[in-house]
Short mmCIF file of C-alpha atoms in Angstrom, two decimals:
data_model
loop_
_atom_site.label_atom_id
_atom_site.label_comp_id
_atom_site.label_asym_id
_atom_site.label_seq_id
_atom_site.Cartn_x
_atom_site.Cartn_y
_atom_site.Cartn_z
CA UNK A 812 108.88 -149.67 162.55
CA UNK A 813 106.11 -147.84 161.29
CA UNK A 814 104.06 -148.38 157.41
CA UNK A 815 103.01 -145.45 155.38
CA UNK A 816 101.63 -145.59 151.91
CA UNK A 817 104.94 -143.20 150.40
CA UNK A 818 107.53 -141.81 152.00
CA UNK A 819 109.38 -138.90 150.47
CA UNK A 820 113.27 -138.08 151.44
CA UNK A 821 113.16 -134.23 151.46
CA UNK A 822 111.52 -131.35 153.01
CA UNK A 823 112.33 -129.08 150.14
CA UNK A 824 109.83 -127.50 147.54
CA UNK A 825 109.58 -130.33 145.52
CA UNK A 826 109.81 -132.65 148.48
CA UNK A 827 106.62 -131.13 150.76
CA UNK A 828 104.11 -130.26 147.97
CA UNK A 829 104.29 -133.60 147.12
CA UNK A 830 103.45 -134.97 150.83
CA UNK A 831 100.60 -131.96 150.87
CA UNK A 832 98.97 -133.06 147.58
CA UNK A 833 99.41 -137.04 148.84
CA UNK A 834 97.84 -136.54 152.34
CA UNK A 835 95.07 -134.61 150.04
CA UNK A 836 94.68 -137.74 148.40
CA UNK A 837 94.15 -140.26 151.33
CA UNK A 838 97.50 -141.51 151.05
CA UNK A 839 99.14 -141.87 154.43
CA UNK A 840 102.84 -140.35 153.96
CA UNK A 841 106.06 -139.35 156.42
CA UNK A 842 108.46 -136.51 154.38
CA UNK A 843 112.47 -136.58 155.97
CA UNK A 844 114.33 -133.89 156.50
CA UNK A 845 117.28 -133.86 158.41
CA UNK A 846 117.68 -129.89 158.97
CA UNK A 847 114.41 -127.91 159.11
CA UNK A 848 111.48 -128.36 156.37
CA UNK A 849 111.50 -125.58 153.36
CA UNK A 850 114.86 -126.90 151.82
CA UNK A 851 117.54 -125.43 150.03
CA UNK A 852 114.97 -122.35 149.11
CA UNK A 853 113.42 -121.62 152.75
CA UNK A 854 116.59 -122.17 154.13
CA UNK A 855 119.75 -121.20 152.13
CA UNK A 856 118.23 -119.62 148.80
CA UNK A 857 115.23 -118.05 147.20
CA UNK A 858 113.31 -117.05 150.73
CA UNK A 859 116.46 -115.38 152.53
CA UNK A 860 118.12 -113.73 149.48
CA UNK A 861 114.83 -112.58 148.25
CA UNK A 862 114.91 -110.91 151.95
CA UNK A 863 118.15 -109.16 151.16
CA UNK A 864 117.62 -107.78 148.15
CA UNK A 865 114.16 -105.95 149.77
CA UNK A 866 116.88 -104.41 151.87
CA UNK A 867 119.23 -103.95 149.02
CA UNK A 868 116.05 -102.31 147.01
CA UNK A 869 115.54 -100.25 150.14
CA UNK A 870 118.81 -98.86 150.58
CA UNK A 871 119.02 -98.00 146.91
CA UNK A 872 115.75 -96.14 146.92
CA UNK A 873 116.80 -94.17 149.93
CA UNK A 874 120.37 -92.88 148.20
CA UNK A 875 117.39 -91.25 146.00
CA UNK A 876 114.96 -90.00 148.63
CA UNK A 877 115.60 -86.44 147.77
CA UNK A 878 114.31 -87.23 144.11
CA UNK A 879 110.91 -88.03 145.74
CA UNK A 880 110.69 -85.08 147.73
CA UNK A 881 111.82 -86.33 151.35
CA UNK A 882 115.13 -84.89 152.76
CA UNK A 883 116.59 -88.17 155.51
CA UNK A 884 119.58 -87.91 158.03
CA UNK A 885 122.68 -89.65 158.48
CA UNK A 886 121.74 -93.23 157.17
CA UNK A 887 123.44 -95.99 157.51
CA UNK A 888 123.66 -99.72 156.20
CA UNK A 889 124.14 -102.59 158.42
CA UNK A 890 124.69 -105.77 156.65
CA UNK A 891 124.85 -107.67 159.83
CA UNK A 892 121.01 -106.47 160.22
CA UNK A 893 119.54 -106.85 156.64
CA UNK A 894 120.79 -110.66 157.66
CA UNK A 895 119.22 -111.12 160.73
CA UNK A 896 115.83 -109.74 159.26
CA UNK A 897 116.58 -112.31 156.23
CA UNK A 898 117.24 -115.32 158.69
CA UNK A 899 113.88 -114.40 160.73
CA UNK A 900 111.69 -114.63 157.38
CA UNK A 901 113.52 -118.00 156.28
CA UNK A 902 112.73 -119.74 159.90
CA UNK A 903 108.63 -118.35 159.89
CA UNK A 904 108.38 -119.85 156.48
CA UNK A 905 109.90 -122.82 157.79
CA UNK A 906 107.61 -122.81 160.59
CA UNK A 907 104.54 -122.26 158.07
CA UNK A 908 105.85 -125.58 156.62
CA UNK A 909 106.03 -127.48 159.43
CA UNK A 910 102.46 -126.11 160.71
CA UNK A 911 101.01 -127.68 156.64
CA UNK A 912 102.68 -130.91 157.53
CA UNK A 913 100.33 -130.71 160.78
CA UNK A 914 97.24 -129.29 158.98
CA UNK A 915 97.18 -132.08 156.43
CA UNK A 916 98.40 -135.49 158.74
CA UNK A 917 101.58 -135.46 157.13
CA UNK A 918 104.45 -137.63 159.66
CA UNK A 919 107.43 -135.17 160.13
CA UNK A 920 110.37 -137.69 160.67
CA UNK A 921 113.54 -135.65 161.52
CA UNK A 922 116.89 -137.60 160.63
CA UNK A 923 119.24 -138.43 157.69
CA UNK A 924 117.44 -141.10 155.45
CA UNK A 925 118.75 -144.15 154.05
CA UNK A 926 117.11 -146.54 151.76
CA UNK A 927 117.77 -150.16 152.82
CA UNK A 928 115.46 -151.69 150.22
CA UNK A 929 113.11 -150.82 147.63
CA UNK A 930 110.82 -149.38 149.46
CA UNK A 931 112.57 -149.88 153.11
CA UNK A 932 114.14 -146.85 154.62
CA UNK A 933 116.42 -146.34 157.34
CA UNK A 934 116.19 -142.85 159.68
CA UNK A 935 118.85 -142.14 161.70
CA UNK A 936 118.43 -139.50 164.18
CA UNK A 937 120.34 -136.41 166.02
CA UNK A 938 120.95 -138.66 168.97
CA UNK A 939 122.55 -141.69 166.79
CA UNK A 940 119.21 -143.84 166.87
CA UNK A 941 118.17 -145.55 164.14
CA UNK A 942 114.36 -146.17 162.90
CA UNK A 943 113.15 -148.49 160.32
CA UNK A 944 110.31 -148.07 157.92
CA UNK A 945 108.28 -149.44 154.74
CA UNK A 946 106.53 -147.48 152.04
CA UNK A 947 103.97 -149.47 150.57
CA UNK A 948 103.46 -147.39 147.43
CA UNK A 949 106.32 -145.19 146.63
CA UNK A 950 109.53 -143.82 148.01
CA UNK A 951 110.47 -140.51 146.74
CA UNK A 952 113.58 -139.17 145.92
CA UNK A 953 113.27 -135.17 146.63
CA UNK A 954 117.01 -134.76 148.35
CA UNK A 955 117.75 -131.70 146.42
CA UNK A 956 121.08 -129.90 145.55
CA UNK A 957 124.16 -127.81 147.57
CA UNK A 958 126.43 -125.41 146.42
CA UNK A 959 129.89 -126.25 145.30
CA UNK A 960 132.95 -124.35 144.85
CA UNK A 961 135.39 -124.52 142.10
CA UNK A 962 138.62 -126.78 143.26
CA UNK A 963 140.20 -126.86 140.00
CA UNK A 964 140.41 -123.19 139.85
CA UNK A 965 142.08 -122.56 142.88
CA UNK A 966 138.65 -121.98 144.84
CA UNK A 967 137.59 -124.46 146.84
CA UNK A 968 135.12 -123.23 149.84
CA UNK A 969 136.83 -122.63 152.46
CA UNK A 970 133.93 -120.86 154.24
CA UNK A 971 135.99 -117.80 155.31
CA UNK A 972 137.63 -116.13 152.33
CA UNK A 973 136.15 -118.28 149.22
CA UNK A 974 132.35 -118.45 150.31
CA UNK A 975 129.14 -120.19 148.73
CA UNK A 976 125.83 -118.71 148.72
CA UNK A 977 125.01 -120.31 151.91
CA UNK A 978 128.28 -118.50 154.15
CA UNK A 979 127.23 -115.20 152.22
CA UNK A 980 123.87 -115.09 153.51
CA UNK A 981 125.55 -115.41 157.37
CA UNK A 982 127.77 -112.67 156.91
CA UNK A 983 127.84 -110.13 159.98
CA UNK A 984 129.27 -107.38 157.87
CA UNK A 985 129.56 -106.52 154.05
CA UNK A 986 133.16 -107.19 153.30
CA UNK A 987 134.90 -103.97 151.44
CA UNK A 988 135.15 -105.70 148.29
CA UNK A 989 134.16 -109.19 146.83
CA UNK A 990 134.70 -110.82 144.05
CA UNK A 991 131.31 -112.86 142.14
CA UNK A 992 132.18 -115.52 140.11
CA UNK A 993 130.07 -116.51 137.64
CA UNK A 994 126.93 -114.33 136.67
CA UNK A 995 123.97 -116.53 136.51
CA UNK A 996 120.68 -115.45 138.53
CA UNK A 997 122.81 -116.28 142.06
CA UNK A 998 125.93 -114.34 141.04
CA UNK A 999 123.62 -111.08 139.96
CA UNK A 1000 121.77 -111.02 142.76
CA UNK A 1001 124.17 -111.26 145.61
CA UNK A 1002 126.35 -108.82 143.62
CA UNK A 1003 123.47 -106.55 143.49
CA UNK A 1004 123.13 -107.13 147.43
CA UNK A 1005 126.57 -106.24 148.67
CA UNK A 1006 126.77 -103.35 146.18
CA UNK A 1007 123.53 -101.77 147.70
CA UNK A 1008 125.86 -102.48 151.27
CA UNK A 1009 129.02 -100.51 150.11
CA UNK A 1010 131.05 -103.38 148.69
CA UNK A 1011 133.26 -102.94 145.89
CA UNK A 1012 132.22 -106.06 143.73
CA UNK A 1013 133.48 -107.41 140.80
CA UNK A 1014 131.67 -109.84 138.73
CA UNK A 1015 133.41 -112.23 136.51
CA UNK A 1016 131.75 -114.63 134.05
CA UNK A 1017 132.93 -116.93 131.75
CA UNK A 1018 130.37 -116.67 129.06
CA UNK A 1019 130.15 -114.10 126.62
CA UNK A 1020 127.29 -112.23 128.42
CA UNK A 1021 125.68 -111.99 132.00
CA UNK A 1022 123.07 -114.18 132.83
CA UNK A 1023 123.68 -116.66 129.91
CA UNK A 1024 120.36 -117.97 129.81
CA UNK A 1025 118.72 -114.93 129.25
CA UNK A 1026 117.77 -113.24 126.41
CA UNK A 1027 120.86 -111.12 125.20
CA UNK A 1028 118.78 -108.24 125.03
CA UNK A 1029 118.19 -108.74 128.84
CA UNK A 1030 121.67 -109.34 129.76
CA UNK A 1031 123.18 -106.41 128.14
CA UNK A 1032 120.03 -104.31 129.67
CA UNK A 1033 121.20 -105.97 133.27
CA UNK A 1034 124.82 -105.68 132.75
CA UNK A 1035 124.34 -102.02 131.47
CA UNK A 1036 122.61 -101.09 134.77
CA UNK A 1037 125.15 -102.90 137.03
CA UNK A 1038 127.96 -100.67 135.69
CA UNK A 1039 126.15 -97.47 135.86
CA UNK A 1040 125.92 -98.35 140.01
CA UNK A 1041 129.66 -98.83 140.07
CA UNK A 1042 129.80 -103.01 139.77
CA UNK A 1043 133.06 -104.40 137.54
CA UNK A 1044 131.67 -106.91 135.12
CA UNK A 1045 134.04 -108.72 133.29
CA UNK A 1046 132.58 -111.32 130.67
CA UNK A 1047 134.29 -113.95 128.29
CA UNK A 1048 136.86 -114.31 131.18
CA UNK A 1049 139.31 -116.16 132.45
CA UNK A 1050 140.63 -116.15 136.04
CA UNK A 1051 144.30 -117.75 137.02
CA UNK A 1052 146.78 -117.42 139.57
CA UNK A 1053 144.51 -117.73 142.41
CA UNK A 1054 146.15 -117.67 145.76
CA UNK A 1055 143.68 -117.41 148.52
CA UNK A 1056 145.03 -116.53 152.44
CA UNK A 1057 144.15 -115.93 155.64
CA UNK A 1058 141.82 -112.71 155.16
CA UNK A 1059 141.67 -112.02 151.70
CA UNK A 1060 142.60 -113.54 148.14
CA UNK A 1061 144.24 -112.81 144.58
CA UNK A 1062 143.88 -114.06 141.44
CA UNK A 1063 144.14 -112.52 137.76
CA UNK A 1064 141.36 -111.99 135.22
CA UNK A 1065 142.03 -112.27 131.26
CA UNK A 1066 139.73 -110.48 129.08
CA UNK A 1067 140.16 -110.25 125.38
CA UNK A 1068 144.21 -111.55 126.16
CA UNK A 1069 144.63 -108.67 128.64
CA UNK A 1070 145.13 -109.50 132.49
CA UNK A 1071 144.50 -107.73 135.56
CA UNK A 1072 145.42 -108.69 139.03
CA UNK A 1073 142.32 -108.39 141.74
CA UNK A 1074 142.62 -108.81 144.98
CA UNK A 1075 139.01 -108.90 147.90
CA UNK A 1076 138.43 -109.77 150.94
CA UNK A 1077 135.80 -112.22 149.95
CA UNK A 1078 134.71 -114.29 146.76
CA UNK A 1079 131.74 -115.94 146.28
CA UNK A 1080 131.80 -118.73 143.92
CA UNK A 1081 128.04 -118.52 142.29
CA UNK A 1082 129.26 -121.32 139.72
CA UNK A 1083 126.12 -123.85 140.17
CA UNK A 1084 125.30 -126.62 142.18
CA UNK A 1085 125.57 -130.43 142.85
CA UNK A 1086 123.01 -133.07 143.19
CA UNK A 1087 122.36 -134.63 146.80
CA UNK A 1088 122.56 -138.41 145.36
CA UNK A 1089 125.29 -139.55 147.88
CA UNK A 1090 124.86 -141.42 150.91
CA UNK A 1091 120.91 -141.99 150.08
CA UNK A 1092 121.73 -145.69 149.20
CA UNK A 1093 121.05 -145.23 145.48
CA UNK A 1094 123.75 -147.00 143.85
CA UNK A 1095 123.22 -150.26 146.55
CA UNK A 1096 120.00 -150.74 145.00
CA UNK A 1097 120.98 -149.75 141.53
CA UNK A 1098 119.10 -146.87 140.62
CA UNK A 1099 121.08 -145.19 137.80
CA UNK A 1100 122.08 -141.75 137.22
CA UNK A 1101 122.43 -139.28 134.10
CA UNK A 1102 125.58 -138.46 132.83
CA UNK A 1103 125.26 -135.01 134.87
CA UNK A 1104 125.17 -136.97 137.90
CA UNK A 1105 121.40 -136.80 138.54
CA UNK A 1106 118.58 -139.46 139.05
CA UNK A 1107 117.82 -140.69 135.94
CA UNK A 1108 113.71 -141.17 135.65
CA UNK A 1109 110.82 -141.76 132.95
CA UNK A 1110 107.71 -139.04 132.00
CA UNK A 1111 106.46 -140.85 135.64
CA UNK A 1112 109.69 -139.65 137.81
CA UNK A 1113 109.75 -143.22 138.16
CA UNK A 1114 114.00 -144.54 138.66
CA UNK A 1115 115.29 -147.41 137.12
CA UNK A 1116 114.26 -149.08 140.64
CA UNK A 1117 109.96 -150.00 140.25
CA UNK A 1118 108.25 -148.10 143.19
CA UNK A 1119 111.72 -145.48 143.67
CA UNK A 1120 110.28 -141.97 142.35
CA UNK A 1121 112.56 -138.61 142.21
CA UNK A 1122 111.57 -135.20 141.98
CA UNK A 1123 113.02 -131.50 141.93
CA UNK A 1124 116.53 -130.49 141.59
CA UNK A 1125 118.00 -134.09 142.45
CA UNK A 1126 116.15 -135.07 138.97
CA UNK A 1127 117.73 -132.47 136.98
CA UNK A 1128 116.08 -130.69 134.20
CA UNK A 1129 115.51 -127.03 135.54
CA UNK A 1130 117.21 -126.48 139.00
CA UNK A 1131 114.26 -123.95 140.47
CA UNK A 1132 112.05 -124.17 143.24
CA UNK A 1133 108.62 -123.94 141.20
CA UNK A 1134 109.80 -126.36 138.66
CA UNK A 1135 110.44 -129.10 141.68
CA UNK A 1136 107.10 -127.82 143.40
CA UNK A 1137 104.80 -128.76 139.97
CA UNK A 1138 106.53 -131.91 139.85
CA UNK A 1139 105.84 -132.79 143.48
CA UNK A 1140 102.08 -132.01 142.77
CA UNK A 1141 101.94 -134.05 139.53
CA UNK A 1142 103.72 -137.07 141.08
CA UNK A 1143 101.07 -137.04 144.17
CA UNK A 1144 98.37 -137.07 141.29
CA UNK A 1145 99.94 -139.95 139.52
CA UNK A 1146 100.46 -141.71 143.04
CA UNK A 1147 96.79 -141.05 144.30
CA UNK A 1148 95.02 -141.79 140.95
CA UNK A 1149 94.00 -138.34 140.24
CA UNK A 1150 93.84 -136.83 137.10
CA UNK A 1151 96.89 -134.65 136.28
CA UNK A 1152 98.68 -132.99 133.47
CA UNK A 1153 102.29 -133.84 132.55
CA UNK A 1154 104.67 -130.83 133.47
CA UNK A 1155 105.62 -128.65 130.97
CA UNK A 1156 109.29 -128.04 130.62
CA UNK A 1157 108.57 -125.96 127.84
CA UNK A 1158 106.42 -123.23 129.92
CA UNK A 1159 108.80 -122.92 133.47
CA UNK A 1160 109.38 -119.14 134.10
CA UNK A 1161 113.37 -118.06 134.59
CA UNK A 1162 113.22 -115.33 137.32
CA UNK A 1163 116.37 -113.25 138.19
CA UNK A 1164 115.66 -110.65 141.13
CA UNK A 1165 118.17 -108.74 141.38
CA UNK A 1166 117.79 -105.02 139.82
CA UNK A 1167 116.16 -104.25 137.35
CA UNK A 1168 114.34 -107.81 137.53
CA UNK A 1169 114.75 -110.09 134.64
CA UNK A 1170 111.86 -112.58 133.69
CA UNK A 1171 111.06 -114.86 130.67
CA UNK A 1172 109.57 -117.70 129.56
CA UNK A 1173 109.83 -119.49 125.90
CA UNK A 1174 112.63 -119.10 123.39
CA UNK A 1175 115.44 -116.38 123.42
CA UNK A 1176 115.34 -114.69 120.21
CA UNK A 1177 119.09 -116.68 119.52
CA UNK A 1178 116.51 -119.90 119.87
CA UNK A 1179 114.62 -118.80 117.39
CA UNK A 1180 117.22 -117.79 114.72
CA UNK A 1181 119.04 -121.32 115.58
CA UNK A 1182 115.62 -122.97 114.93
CA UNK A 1183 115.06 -121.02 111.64
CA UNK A 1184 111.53 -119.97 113.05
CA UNK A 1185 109.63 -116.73 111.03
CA UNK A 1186 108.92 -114.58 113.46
CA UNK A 1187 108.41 -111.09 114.63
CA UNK A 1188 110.24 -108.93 117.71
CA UNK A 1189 107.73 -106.16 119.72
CA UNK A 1190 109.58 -104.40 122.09
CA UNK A 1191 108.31 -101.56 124.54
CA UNK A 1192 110.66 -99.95 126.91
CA UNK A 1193 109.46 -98.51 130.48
CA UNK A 1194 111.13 -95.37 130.30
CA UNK A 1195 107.75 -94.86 127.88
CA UNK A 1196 105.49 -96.14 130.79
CA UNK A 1197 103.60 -93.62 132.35
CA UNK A 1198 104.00 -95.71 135.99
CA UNK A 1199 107.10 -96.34 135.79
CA UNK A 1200 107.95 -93.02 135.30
CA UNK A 1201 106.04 -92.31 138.58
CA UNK A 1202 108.17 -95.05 140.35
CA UNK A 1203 111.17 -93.53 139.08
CA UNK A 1204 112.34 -97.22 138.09
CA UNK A 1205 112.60 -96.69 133.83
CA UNK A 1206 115.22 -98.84 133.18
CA UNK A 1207 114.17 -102.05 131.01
CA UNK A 1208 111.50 -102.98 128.45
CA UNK A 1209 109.05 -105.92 127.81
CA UNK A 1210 110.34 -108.08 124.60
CA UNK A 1211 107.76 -110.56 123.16
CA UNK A 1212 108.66 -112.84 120.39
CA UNK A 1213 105.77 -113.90 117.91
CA UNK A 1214 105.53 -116.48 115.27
CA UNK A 1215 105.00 -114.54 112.15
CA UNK A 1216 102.11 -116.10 110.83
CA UNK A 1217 100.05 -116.99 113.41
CA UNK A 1218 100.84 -114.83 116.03
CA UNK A 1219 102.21 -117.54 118.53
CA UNK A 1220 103.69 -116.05 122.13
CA UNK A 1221 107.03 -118.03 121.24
CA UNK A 1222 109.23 -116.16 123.96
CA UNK A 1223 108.84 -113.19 126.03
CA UNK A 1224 111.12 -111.65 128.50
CA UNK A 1225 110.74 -108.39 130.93
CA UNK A 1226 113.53 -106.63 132.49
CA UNK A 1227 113.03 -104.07 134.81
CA UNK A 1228 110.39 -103.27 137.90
CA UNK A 1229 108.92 -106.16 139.60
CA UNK A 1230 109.17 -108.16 136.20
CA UNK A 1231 109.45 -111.37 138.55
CA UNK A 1232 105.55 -110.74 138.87
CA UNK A 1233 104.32 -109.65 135.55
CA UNK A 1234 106.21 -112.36 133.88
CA UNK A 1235 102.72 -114.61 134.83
CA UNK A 1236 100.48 -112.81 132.52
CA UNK A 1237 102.42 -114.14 129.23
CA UNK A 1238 102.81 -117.89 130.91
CA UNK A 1239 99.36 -117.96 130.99
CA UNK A 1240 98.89 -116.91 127.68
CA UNK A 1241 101.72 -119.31 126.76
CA UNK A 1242 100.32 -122.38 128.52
CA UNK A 1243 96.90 -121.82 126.79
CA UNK A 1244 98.43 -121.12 123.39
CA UNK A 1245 96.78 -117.51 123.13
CA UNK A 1246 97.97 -115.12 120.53
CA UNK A 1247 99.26 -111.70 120.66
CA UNK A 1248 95.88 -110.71 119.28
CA UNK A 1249 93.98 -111.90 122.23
CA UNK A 1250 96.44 -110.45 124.46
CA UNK A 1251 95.92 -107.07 122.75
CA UNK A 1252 91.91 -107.80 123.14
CA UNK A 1253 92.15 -107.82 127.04
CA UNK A 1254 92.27 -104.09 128.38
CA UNK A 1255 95.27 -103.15 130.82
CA UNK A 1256 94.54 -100.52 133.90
CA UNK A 1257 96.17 -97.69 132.85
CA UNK A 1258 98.20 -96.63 134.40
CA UNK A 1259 100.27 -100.00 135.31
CA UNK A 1260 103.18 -101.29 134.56
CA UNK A 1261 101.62 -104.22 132.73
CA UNK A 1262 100.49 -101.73 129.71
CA UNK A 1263 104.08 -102.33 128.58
CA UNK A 1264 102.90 -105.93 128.16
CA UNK A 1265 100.55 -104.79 126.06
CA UNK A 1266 102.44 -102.34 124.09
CA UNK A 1267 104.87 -104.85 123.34
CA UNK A 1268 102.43 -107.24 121.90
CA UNK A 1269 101.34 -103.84 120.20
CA UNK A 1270 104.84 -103.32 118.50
CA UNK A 1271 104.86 -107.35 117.40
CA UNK A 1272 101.86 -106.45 115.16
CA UNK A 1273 103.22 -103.19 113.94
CA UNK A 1274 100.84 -100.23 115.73
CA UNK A 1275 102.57 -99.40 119.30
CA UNK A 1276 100.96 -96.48 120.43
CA UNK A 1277 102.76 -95.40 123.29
CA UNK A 1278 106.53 -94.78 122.22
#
């Protein structure tokens, strides 16, 4: 039995900042993980799809080579290869994990956890053994989410025809065609993925628009791009009739009261994911949940249990890797007796990466109309950007959404190139409550793509220049 000052039951985002940031503060601490350290987005998410859709990007570019002035051969696009390259990336940043739990004293205990008191936790290894051990600070809750599939539509994963995220990113070859269903950031950016591989995909949604939590200026931008490269994207739909076999399944898709039967080789069910609260000993000690299912916890990630903490997706809120990563830091703080800031839920960048690239942070302009807020729309689309132009990527626009009077960044969202990236300019600016005047008063390189930033706070004030 061993003593550490906090122990924290995850190796995800959320889960390993926060052992960094606690080792930083002279607080002896042991993180659990019971596959390999990076989590749910090293592993099975952000890291390895991210490497995809480079390939996807690639392959995409090189249909238009000729456009650039370079004449290739007989290309080809191997799946089975993309993946390989993907799964390589996810286990070196793995690896870089594991080497920052070395670098900072950090105890790597491999094993499923269990707590067995308040702040008593059982480890039970590969081999069956089981270890005890005491945190005399803080146990912390940082267990993270999986995928789930969609039973009581017919699609349950079966991990051969109906796949999550997870089986998709082990494929050896991109099926013929696939069917996506739902079309929030996952859903867009796998579809984008096998479409760049050959597969005819067809993306199904039940909300009114693409990427729901987007701006619907963004979505229509998104979904307007996907059909020009051949995707099917049905929205305000309705799928029945689902009969799933051996190789390949059916089912029948009602939009606007008409059907139409479709029939793939694969589906991937992109239709969110579930909390990891089971089997962690929660409800034996009575920490409560939230309706949704997640660990309930105060402004201190504190549980209902004194000295039980929780952080990242397991808590709720936003499900993203950054979110669960500021958290992780800000606990540590709170744990060490540093000074810290409390997170800002308000200011957590969305980031979509499949192509074009959708980014925002703040208030859709639908936000702002249901909160009866004055304010003003600039808008500046790349096809007017001299660099973009250059890139030969001109689909998209910057959108920022002031408050009328004093000039507020309320919202803004980017879709288009690398948008993911140039999204950080306007959280800044949001986070430190800057206007679009001051925004306007620092000069962009010319030529970038970030002069559309510019222009857009330009057009919010009434004197764009550039379009």
């Amino acid at each position: 039995m061993a003593s550490y000052d906090v122990i924290i039951l995850g190796g995800g985002p959320a889960g390993y900042v926060c052992a960094i940031r606690c080792a930083q503060l002279g607080l002896s601490t042991a993180i659990v993980e019971r596959e390999a350290l990076g989590g749910t987005c090293v592993l099975w998410g952000c890291i390895p799809a991210k490497a995809l859709l480079e390939s996807a990007a690639l392959a995409n570019k090189i249909r238009h080579a000729k456009d650039f002035g370079i004449t290739v051969g007989d290309v080809s696009f191997e799946y089975g290869t993309a993946m390989k390259r993907s799964r390589a990336v996810s286990t070196q940043n793995s690896k870089g994990v594991e080497f920052l739990m070395k670098k900072n004293k950090v105890t790597y205990l491999k094993g499923t956890a269990k707590l067995t008191g308040p702040k008593a936790v059982t480890i039970t290894g590969a081999d069956g053994k089981a270890e005890k051990h005491d945190a005399k600070k803080a146990v912390v809750i940082a267990t993270g989410s999986r995928v789930r599939g969609l039973p009581q539509a017919g699609l349950a994963l079966d991990k051969k025809v109906v796949l999550s995220s997870d089986e998709v990113l082990v494929l050896e070859q991109a099926p013929k065609t696939m069917a996506v269903i739902g079309a929030g950031a996952v859903g867009c950016e796998f579809a984008d993925v096998f479409n760049a591989f050959g597969t005819k995909v067809t993306l199904v949604e039940v909300a009114p628009t693409i990427l729901p939590l987007e701006d619907a200026d963004c979505s229509a931008e998104v979904a307007k791009s996907f059909k020009k490269r051949g995707i099917d994207v049905h929205t305000s739909a309705k799928i029945g009739d689902v009969k799933v076999g051996a190789d390949s399944a059916s089912m029948t898709v009602e939009v606007g009261g008409k059907k139409e039967t479709l029939t793939v080789e694969k589906v991937l069910v992109a239709a969110g994911r579930a909390p990891n609260v089971e089997e962690v000993g929660l409800k034996e000690l009575g920490v409560q949940l939230t309706e949704r299912g997640f660990v309930k916890i105060d402004e201190r990630f504190e549980t209902s249990v004194k000295g039980i903490y929780a952080i990242g997706d397991v808590a709720g809120n936003q499900m993203l890797a950054h979110k669960g990563q500021r958290e992780g830091h800000v606990l540590a703080d709170l744990l060490g007796g540093a000074h810290t800031h409390p997170v800002n839920y308000k200011n957590v960048p969305s980031c979509t990466y499949c192509h074009p690239e959708v980014a925002s942070i703040g208030l859709t302009e639908a936000q702002c109309k249901e909160q009866q807020l004055d304010y003003k729309v600039g808008k500046f689309p790349f096809s007017a950007n001299g660099r973009a132009r250059t890139s030969g990527e001109t689909e998209g626009f910057v959108k920022i959404i002031r408050d009328a009077k004093y000039g507020e960044i309320l919202g803004a969202h980017i879709v288009g190139p690398h948008a993911t990236e140039m999204i950080h300019e306007l959280v800044v600016a949001r986070e430190n409550e800057y206007t679009v005047e001051e925004i306007d008063l620092a000069i962009h390189a010319h030529p970038t793509l970030s002069e559309a930033v510019a222009e857009a706070v330009l057009d919010s004030m009434g004197k764009m220049l550039h379009a």
